[in-house]
Tab-separated table of C-alpha atoms and ligand atoms in Angstrom:
chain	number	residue	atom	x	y	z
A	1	UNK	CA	-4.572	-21.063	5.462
A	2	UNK	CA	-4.270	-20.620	2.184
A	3	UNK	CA	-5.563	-20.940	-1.184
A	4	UNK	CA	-3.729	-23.522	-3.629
A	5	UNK	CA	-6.008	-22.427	-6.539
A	6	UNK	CA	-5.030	-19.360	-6.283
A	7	UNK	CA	-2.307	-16.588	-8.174
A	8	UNK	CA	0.799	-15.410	-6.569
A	9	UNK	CA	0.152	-11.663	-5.556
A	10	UNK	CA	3.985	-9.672	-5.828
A	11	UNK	CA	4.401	-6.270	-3.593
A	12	UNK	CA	6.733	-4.566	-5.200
A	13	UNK	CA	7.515	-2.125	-3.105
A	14	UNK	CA	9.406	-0.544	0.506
A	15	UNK	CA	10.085	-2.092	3.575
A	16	UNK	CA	10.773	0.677	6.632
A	17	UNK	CA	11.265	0.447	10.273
A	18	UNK	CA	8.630	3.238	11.571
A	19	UNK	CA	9.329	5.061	14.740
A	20	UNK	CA	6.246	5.974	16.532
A	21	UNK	CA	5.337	8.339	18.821
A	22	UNK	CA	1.867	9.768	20.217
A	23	UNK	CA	1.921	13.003	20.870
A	24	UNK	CA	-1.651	15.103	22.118
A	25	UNK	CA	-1.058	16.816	19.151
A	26	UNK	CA	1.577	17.530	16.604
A	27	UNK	CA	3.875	20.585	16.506
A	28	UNK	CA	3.247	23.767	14.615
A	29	UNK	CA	6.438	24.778	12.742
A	30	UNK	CA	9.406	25.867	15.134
A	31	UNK	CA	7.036	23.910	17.906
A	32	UNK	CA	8.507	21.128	20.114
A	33	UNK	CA	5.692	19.038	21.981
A	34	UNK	CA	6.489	16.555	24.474
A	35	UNK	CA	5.407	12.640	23.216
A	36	UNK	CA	4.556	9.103	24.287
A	37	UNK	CA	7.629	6.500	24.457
A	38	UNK	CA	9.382	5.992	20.869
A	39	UNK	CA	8.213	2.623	18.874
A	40	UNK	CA	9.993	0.256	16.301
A	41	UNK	CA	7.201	-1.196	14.441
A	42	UNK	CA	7.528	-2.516	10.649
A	43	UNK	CA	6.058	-0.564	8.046
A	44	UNK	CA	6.533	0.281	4.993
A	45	UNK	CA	4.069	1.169	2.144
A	46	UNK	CA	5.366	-2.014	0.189
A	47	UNK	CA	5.593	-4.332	3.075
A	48	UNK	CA	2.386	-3.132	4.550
A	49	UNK	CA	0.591	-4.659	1.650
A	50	UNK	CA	2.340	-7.429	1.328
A	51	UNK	CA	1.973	-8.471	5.094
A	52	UNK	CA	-1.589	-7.485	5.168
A	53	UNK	CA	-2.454	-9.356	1.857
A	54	UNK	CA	-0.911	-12.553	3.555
A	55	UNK	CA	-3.074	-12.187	6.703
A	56	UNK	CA	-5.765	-12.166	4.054
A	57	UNK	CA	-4.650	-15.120	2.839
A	58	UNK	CA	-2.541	-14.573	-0.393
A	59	UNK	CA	0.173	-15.934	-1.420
A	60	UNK	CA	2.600	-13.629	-1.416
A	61	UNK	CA	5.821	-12.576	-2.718
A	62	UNK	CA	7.984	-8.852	-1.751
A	63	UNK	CA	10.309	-7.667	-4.129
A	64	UNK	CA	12.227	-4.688	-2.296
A	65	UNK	CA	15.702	-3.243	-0.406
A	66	UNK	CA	16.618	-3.435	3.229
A	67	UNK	CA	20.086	-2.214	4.322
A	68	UNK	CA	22.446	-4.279	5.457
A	69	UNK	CA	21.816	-3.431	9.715
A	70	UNK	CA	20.137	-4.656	12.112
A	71	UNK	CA	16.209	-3.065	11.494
A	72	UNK	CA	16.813	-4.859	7.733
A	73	UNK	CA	17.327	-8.504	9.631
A	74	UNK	CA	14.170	-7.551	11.748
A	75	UNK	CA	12.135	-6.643	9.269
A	76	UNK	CA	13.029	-9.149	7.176
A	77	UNK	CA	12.327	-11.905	9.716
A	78	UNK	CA	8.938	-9.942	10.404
A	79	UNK	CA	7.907	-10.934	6.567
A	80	UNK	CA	8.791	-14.119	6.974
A	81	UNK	CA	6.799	-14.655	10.100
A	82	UNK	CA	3.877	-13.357	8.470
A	83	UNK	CA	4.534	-15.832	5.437
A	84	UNK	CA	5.751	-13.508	2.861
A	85	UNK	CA	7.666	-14.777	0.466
A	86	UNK	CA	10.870	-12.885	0.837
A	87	UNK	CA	13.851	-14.582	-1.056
A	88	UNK	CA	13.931	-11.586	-3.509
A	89	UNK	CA	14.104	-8.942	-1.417
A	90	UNK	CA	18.351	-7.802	-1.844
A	91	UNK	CA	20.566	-6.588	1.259
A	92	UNK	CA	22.645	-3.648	0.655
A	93	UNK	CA	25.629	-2.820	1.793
A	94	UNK	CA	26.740	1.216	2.538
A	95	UNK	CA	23.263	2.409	3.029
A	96	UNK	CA	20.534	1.866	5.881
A	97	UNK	CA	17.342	0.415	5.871
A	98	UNK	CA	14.146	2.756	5.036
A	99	UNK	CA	12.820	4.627	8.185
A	100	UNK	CA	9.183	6.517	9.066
A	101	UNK	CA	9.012	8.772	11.212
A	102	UNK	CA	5.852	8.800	12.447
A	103	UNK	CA	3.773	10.889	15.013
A	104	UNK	CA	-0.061	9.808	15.667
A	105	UNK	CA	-2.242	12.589	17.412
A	106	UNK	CA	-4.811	12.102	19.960
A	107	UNK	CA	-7.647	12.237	17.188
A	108	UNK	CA	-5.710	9.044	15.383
A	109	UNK	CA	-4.261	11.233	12.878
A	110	UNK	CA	-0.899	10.711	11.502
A	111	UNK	CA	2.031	12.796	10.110
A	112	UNK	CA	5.011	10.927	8.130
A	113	UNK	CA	8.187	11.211	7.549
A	114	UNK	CA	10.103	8.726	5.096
A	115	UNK	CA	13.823	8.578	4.846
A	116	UNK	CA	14.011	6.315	2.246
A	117	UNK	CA	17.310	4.366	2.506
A	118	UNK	CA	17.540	1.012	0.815
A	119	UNK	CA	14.180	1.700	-1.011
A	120	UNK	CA	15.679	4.205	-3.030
A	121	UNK	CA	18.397	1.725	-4.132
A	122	UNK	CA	15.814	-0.796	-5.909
A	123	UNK	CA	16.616	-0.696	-9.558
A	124	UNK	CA	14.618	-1.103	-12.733
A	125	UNK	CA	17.431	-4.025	-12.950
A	126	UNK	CA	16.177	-5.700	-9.929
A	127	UNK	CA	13.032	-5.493	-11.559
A	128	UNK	CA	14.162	-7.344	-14.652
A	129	UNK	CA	16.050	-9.952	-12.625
A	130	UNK	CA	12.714	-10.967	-11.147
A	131	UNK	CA	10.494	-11.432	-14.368
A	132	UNK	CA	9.959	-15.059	-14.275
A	133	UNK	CA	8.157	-14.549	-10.933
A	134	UNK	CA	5.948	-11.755	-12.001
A	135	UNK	CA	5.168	-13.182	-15.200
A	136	UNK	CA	3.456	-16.039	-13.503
A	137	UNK	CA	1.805	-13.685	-10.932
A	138	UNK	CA	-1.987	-13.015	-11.153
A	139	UNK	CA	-1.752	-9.539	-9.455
A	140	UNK	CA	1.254	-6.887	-8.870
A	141	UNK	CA	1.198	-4.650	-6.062
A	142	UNK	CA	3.167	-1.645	-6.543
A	143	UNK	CA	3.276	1.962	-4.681
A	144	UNK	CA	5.885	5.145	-4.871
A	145	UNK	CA	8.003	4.992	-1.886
A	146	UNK	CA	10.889	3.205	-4.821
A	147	UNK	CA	12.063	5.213	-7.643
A	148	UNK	CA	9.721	6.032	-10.251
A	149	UNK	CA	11.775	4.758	-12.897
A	150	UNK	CA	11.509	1.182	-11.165
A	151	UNK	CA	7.851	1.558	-11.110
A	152	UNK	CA	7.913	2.450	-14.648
A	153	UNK	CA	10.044	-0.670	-15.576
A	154	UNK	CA	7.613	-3.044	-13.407
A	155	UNK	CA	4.593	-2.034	-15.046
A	156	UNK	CA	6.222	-2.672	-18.588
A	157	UNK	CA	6.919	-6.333	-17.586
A	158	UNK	CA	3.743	-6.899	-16.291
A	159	UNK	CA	2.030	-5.192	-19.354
A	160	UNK	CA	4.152	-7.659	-21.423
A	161	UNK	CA	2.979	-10.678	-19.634
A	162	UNK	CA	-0.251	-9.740	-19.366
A	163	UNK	CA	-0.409	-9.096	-15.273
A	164	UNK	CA	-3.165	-7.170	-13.488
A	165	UNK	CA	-0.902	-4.254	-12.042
A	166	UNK	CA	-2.611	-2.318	-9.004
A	167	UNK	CA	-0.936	0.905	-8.377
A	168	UNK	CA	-1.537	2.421	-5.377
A	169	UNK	CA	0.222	6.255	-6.255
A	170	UNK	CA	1.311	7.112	-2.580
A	171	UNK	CA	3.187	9.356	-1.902
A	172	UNK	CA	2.113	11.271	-4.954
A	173	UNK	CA	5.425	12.382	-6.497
A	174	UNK	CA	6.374	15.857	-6.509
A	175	UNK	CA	6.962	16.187	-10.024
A	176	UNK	CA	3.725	14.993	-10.917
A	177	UNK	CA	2.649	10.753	-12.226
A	178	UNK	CA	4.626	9.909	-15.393
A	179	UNK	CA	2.055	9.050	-17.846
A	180	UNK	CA	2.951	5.384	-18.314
A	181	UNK	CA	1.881	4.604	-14.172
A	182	UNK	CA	-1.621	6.062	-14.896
A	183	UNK	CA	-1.917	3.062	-17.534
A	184	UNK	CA	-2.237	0.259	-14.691
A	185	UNK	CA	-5.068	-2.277	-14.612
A	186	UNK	CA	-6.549	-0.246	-10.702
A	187	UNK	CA	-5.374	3.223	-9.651
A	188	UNK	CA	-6.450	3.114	-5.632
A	189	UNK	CA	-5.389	7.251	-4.478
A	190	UNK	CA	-6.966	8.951	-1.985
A	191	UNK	CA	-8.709	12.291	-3.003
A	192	UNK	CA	-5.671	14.784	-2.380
A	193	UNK	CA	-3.204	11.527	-4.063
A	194	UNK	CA	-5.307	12.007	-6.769
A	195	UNK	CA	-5.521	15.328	-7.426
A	196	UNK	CA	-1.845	15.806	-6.849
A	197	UNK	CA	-1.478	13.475	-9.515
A	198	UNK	CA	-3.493	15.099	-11.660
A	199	UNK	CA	-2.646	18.562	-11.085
A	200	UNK	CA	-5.671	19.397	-10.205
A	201	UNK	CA	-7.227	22.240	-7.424
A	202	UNK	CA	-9.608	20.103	-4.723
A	203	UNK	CA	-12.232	18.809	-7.440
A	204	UNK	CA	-15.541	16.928	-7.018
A	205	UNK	CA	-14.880	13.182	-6.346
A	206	UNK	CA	-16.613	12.692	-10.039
A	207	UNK	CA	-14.711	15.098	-11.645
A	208	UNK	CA	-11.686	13.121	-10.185
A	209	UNK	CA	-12.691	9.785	-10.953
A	210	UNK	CA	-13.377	10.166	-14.584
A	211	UNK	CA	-10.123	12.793	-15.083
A	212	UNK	CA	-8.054	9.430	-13.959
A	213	UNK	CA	-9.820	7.135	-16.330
A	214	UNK	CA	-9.159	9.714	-18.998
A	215	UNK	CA	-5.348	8.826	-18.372
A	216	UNK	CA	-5.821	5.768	-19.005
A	217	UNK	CA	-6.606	3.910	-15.483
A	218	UNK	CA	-8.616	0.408	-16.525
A	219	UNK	CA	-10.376	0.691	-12.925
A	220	UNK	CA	-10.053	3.298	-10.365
A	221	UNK	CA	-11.287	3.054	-6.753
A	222	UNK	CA	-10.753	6.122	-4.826
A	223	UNK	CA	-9.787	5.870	-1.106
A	224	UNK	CA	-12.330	8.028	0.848
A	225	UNK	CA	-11.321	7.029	4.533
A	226	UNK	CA	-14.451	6.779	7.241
A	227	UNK	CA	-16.542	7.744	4.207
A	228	UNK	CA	-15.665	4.378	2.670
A	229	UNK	CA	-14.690	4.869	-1.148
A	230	UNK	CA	-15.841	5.120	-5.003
A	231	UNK	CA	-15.130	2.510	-7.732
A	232	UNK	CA	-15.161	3.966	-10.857
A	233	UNK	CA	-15.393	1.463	-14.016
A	234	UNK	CA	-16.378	2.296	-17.229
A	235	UNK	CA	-19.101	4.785	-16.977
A	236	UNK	CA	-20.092	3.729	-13.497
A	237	UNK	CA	-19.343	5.471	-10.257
A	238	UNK	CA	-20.230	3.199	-7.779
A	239	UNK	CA	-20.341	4.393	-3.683
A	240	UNK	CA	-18.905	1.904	-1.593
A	241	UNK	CA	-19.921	2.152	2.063
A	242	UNK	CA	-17.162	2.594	5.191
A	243	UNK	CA	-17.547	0.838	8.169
A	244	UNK	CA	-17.441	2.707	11.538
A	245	UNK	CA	-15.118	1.881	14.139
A	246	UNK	CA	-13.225	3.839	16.742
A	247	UNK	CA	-10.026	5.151	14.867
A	248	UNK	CA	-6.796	5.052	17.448
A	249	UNK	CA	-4.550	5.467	14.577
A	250	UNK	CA	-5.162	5.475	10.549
A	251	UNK	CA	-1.152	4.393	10.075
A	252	UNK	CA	-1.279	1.989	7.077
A	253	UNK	CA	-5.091	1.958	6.593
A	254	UNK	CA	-5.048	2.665	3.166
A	255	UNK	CA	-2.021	-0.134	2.591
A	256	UNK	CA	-4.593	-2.695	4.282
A	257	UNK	CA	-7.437	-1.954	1.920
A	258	UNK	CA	-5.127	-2.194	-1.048
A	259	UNK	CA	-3.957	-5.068	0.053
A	260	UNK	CA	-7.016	-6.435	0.547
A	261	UNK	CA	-8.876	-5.421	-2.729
A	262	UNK	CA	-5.907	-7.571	-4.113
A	263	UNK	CA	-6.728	-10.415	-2.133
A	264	UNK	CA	-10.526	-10.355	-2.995
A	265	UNK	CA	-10.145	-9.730	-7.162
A	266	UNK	CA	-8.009	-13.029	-6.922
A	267	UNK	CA	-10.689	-15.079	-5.821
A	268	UNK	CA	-12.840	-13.846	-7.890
A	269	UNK	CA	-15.162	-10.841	-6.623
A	270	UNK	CA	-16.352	-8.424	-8.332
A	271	UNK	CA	-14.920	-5.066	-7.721
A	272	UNK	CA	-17.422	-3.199	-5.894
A	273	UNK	CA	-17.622	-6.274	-3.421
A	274	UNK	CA	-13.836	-6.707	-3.373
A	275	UNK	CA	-14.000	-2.789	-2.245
A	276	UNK	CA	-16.460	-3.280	0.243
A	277	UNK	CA	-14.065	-5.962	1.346
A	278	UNK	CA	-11.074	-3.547	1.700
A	279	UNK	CA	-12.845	-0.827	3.151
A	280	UNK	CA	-13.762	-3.672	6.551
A	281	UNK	CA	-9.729	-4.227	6.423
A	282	UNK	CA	-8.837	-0.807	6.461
A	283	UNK	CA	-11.005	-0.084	9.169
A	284	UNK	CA	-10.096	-2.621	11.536
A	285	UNK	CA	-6.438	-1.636	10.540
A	286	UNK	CA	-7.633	1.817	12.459
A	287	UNK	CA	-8.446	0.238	15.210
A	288	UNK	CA	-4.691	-0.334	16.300
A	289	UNK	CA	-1.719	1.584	16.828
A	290	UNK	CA	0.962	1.287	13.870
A	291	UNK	CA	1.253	0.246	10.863
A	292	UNK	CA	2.295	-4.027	10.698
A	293	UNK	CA	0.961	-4.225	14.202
A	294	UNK	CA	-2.438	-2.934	13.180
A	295	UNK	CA	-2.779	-4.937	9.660
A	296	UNK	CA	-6.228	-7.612	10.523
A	297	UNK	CA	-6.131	-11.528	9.491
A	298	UNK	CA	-8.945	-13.178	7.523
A	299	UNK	CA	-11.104	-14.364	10.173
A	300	UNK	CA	-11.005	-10.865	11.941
A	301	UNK	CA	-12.173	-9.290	8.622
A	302	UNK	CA	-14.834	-11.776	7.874
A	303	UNK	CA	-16.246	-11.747	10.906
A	304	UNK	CA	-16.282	-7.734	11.179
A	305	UNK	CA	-18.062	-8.015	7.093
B	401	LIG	O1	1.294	3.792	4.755
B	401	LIG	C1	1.919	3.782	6.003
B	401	LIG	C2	3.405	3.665	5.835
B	401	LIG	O2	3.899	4.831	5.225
B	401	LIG	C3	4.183	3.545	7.115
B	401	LIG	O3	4.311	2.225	7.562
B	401	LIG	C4	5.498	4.221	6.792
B	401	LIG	O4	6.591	3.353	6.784
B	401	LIG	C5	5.289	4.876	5.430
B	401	LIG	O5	5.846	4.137	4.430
């Protein structure tokens, strides 16, 4: 059910069909390896939150680009099911939908492929078109699998209107974070995310926290997997604890404890409960194969806190 007290929460973000496929384990360069039958699930770093925050019970809202084929009408109808909010997302003609290709290994371990499609089309325009909405949102959801220059322009308007922007910087882009997306209210990498971002070799988790604060980050709450994560605020680094399940496949964990820290800053927790929070969601999310498929409701997470 859910909250009428509550702000809107807008994903801005990508929507892809994901292909799965287990496979024992995955190839070594010029390696072919024989796999498991081939899966359509949704997914989609931007969709992924957004579904996942709405099992959490947010009100939600996707801003995004599907082609105009058949996996766009699915996985638009698989938003709607899952009450997103999903007038703004545009169909586009002359270009297909966003794909993953994804292969999970007998140890639950994934590796990714994105052919970005549609998401690639999603304008800093777009953005602009939709500014009534995201001014009167409480919290903005955005990651990188759009171009960076549409990032850039969604983090202006909410910085304008005053909106509590989450950036979650995955993929980390090749040619390094453009200052402005460090300024966001909550960076949420994962250690290699954020030393990518940074530039950085592998570096101490404190070393890391407080280089991304430097930049300009009003919160940052590393991703650390099964060992949980770290908020760091101000001049605390606070350990948040993981939960321990039985990983089958991490596809879209880290989308379902963004998601969820979203969820659980809008009604009102503090962060370091709100990440304790997130880190129960993305662990049940491991508990599943895929990435929509996988993402937990409330009363799973609530009872599993
Ligand atoms: O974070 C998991 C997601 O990454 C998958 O659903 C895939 O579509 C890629 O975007």
């Amino acid at each position: 059910m859910k909250a009428e007290n509550q702000n809107d929460i807008v994903v801005i973000g990508s929507i892809n069909m994901d292909i799965v496929c287990r496979v024992h384990r995955r190839p070594e360069p010029g390696e072919t390896v024989l796999g498991g039958e081939a899966l359509f699930i949704p997914g989609g770093k931007g969709a992924n939150q957004a579904v996942a925050a709405a099992r959490l019970g947010g009100n939600v809202h996707f801003l995004g680009r599907v082609g105009n084929d058949a996996f766009g009408s699915q996985l638009l109808k698989g938003l709607r099911e899952n009450q997103v909010q999903a007038e703004c997302v545009k169909i586009t003609d002359g270009v297909s939908s966003g794909c993953a290709l994804i292969l999970v290994d007998d140890k639950g371990e994934n590796s990714i492929v994105v052919a970005p499609g549609a998401n690639h089309r999603l304008t800093p325009e777009d953005i602009r078109e939709t500014e009534t909405l995201i001014a009167k949102a409480g919290y903005v959801l955005l990651q990188l699998e759009i171009p960076l220059e549409t990032a850039i322009e969604a983090v202006s308007i909410c910085r304008r209107h005053g909106v509590f922007t989450i950036l979650d910087p995955a993929p980390a882009p090749l040619g390094g974070l453009p200052d402005s997306l460090f300024r966001v209210d909550l960076l949420t990498p994962n250690q290699s995310e954020a030393e990518s971002i940074l530039g950085m070799e592998a570096g101490d988790i404190m070393t890391t926290g407080a280089r991304l604060l430097e930049k300009g980050a009003g919160c940052v709450v590393l991703k650390r997997g099964a060992e949980g994560a770290m908020v760091f605020q101000g001049k605390n680094a606070l350990p948040v604890e993981s939960f321990r399940v039985d990983a089958k496949d991490t596809t879209a964990a880290g989308d379902a404890f963004t998601a969820a820290l979203a969820v659980a800053l809008n009604e009102g927790m503090e962060m370091k409960k709100a990440a304790r929070f997130a880190c129960a969601a993305g662990a049940l999310c491991c508990t599943r194969l895929g990435a929509q498929s996988s993402l937990p409701f409330r009363n799973d997470v609530d009872r599993f806190c």
